[in-house]
mmCIF file of C-alpha atoms in Angstrom:
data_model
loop_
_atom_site.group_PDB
_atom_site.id
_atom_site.type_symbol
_atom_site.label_atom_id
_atom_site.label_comp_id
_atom_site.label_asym_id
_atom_site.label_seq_id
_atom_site.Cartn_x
_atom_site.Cartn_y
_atom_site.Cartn_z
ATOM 1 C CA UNK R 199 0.000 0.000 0.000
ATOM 2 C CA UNK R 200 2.601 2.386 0.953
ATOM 3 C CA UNK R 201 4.411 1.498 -2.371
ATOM 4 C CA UNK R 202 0.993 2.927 -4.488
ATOM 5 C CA UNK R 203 1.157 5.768 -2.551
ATOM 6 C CA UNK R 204 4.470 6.732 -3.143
ATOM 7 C CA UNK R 205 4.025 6.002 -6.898
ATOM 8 C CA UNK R 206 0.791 7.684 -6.974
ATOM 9 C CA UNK R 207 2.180 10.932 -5.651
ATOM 10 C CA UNK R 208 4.909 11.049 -8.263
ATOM 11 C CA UNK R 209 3.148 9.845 -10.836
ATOM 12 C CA UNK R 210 0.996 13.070 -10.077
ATOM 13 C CA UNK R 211 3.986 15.503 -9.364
ATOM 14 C CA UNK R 212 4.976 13.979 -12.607
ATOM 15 C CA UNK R 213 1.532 15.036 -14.476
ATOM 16 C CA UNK R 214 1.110 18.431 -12.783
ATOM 17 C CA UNK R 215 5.175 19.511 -14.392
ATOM 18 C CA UNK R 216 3.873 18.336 -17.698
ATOM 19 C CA UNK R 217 0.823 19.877 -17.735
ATOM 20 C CA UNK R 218 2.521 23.362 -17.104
ATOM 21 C CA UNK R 219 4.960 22.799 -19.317
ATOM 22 C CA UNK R 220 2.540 21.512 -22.121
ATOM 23 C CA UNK R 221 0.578 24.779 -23.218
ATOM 24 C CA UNK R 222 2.970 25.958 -25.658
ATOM 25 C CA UNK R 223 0.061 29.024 -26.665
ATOM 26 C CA UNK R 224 1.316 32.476 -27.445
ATOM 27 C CA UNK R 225 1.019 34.914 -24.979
ATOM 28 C CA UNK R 226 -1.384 37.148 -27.722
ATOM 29 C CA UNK R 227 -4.339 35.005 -26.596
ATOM 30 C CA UNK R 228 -7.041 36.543 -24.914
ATOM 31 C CA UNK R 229 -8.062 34.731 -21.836
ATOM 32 C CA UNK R 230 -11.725 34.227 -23.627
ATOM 33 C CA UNK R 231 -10.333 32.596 -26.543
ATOM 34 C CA UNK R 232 -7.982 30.205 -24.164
ATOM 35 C CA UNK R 233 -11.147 29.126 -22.361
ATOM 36 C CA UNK R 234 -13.080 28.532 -25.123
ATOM 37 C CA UNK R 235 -10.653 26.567 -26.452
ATOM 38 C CA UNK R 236 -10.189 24.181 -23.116
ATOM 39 C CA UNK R 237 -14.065 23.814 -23.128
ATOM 40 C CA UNK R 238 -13.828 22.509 -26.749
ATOM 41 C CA UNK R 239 -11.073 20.558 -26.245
ATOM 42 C CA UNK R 240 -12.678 19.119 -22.999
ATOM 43 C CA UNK R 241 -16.147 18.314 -24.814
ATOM 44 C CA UNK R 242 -14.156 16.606 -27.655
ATOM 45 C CA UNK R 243 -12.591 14.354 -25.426
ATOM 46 C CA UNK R 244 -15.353 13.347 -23.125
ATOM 47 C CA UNK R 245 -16.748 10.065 -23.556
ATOM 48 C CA UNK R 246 -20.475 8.556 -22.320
ATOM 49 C CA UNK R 247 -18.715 8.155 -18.663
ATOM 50 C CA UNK R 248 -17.880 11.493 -18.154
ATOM 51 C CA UNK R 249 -14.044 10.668 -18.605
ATOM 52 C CA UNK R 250 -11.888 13.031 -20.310
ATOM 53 C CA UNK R 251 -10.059 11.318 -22.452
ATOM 54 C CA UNK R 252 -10.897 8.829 -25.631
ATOM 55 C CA UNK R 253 -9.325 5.856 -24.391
ATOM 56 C CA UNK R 254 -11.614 5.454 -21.048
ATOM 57 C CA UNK R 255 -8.998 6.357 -18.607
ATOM 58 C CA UNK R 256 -9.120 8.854 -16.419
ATOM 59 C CA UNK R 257 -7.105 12.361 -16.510
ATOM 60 C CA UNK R 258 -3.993 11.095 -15.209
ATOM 61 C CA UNK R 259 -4.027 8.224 -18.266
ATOM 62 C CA UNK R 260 -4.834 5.232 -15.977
ATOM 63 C CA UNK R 261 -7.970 3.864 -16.477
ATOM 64 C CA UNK R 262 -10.682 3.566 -12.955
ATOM 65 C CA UNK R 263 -10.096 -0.246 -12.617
ATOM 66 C CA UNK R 264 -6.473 -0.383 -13.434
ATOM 67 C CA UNK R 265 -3.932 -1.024 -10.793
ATOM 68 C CA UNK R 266 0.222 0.864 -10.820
ATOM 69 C CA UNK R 267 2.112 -2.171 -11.229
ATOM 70 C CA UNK R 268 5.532 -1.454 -9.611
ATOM 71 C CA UNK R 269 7.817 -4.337 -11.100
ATOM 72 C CA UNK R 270 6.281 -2.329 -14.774
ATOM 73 C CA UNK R 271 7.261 0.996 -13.672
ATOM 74 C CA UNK R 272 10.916 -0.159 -12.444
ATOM 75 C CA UNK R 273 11.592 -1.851 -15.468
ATOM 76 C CA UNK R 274 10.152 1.788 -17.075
ATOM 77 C CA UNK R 275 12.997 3.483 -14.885
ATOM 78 C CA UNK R 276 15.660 0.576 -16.405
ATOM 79 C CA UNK R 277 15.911 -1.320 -13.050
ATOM 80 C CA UNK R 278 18.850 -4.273 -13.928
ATOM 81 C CA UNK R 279 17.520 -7.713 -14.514
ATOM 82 C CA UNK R 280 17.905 -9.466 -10.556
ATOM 83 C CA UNK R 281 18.034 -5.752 -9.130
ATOM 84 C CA UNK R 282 15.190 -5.490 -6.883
ATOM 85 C CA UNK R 283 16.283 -1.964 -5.836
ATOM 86 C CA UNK R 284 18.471 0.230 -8.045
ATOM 87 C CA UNK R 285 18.990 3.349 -6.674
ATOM 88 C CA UNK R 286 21.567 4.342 -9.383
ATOM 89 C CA UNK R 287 18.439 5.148 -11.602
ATOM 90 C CA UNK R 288 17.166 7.643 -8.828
ATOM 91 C CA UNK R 289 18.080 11.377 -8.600
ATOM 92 C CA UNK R 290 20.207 12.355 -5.726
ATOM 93 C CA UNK R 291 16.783 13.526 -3.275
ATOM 94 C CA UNK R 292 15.175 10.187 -4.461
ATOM 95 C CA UNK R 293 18.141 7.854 -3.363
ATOM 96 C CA UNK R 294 18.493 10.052 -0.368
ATOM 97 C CA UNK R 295 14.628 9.422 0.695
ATOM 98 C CA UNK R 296 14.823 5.578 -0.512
ATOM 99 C CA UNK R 297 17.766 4.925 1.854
ATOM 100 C CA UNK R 298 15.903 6.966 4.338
ATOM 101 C CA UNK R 299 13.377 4.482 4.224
ATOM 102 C CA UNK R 300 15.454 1.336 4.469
ATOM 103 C CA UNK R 301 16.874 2.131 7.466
ATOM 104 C CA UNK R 302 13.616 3.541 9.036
ATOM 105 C CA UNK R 303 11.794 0.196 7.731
ATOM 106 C CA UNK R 304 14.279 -2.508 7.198
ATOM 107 C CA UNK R 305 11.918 -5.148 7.700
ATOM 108 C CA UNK R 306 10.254 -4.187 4.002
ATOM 109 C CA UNK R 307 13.294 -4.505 2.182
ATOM 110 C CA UNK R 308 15.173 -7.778 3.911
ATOM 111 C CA UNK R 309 15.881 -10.004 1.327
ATOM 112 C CA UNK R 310 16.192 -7.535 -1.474
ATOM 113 C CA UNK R 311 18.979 -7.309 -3.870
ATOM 114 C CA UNK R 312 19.856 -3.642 -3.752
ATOM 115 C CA UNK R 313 22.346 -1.467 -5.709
ATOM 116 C CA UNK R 314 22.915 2.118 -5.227
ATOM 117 C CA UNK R 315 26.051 4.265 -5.652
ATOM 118 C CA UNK R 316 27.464 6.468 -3.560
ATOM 119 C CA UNK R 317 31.188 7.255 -1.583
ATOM 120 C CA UNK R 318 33.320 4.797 -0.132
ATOM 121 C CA UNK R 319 33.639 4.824 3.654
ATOM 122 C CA UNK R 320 35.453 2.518 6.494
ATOM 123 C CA UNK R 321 35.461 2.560 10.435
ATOM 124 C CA UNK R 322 37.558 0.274 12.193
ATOM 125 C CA UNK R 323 35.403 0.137 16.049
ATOM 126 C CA UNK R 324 38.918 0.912 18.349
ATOM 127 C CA UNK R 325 37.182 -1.365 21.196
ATOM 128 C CA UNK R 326 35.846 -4.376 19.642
ATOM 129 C CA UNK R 327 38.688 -4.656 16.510
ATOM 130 C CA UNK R 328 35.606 -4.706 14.537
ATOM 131 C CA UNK R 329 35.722 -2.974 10.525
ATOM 132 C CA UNK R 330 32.809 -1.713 8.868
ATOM 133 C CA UNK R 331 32.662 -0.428 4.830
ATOM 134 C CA UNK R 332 29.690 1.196 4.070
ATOM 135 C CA UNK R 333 28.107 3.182 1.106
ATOM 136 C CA UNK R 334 27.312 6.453 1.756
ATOM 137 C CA UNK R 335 24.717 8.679 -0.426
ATOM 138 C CA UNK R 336 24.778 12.597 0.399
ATOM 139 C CA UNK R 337 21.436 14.745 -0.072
ATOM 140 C CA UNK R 338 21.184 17.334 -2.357
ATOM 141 C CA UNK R 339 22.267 19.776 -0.404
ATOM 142 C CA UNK R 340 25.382 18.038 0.315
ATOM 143 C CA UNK R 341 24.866 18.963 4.484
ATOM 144 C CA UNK R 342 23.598 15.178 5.162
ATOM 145 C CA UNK R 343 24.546 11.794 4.230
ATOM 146 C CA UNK R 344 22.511 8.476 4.764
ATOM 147 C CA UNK R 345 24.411 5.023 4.271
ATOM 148 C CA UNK R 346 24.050 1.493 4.301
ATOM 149 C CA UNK R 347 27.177 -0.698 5.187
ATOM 150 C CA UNK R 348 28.007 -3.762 3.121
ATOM 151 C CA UNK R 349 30.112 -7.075 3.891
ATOM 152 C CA UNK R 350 31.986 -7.986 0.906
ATOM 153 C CA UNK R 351 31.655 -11.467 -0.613
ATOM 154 C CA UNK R 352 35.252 -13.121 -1.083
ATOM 155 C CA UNK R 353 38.133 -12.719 0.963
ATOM 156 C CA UNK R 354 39.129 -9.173 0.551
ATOM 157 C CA UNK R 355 42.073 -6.872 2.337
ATOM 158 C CA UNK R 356 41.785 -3.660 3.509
ATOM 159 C CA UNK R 357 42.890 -1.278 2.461
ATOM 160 C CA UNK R 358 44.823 -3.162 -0.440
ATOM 161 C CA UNK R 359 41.654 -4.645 -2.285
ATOM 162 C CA UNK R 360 39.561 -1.612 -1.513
ATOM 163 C CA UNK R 361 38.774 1.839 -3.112
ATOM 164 C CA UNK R 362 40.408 4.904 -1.851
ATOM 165 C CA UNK R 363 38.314 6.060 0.808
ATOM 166 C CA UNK R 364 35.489 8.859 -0.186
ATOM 167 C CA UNK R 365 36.044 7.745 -3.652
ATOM 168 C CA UNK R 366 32.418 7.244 -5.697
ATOM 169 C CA UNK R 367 31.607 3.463 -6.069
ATOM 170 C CA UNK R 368 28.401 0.847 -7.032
ATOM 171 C CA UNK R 369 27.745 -1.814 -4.760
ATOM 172 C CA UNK R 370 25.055 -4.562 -4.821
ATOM 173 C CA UNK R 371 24.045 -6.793 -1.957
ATOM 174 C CA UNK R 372 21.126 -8.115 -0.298
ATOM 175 C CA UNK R 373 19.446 -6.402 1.820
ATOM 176 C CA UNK R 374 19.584 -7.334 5.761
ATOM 177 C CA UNK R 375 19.633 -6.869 9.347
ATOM 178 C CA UNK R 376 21.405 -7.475 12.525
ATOM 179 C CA UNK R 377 21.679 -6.596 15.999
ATOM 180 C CA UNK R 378 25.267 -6.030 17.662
ATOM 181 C CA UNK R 379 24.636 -5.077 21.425
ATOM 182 C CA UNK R 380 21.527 -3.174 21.959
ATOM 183 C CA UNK R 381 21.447 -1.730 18.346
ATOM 184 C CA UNK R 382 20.285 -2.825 15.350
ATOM 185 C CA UNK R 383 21.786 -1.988 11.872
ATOM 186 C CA UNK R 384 21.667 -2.587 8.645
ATOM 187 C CA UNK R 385 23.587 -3.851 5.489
ATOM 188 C CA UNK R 386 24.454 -5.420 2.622
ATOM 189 C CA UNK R 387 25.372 -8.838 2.632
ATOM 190 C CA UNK R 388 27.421 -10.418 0.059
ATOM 191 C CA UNK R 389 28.346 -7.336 -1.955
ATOM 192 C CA UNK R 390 30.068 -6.786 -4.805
ATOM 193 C CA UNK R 391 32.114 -3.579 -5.421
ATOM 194 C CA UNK R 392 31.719 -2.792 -9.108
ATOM 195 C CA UNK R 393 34.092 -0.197 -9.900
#
């Protein structure tokens, strides 16, 4: 449900810039003449139903009965074959929000093979001898970053098989959880560094 809402609103943000980009009229127009001309085109594309448009759908192009299909509009955004998640296809607010989310909900995306880009980050925990790598993805304005830490498949050595640290890089992993002392965190498991 909260995935139809999500797609609903920017399927209607989406709509609403088109729409005022769309009326490419000269500014000579009175306002009488451009009302008489949305009335006209209005009655010419009215159907029996009331619907404004000739193909039975409704003004946002989807017709009444006719569900948003998210797997359709991912593949519409070029989501990788075995990608569940590709935030590389996002803009930089976008994959800022969608990380938001993953670490706000975790349980809804466990499992899923995510890939997002972002900068290249390690902390080595001075107590426990413990490293972390993780992913990080900045917001537009550049003031916050969100992150998700991954555990590279293989055996790898850091900092000799590893980017230089801050440096952009992709990463794909699943999606999961776990709890070390009284916190929980998440990651991505089995990840592959692609650049």
């Amino acid at each position: 449900m909260k995935k139809r809402i999500v797609l609903i609103l920017c399927l209607a943000l989406s709509i609403s810039l088109l729409a005022a980009c769309g009326n490419s009229n000269s500014s000579t127009d009175t306002s009488s003449d451009a009302a008489s001309e949305t009335t006209t085109e209005a009655e010419e594309s009215s159907d029996s139903s009331g619907l404004s448009s000739t193909d039975g759908s409704d003004s946002n192009g989807v017709a009444p009965d006719e569900e948003f299909d998210a797997e359709e509009l991912m593949a519409a955004a070029g989501v990788t074959e075995g990608i569940d998640i590709d935030l590389t296809v996002l803009s930089s607010t976008m994959k800022y929000s969608q990380v938001y989310n993953m670490v706000t909900m975790p349980d809804e995306f466990i499992g899923k093979t995510v890939k997002m880009e972002g900068q290249f980050a390690e902390f080595t925990d001075d107590t426990t001898g413990n490293q972390y790598f993780a992913c990080l993805i900045a917001d537009v304005a550049a003031c916050c970053s969100q992150g998700i830490e991954f555990v590279p498949q293989g055996e790898m050595s850091y900092p000799d098989d590893f980017p230089e640290l801050g440096s952009d890089i992709v990463v794909t992993g699943t999606f999961d959880t776990y709890t070390e002392g009284s916190a929980m965190y998440c990651t991505l498991t089995d990840a592959t560094i692609l650049n």
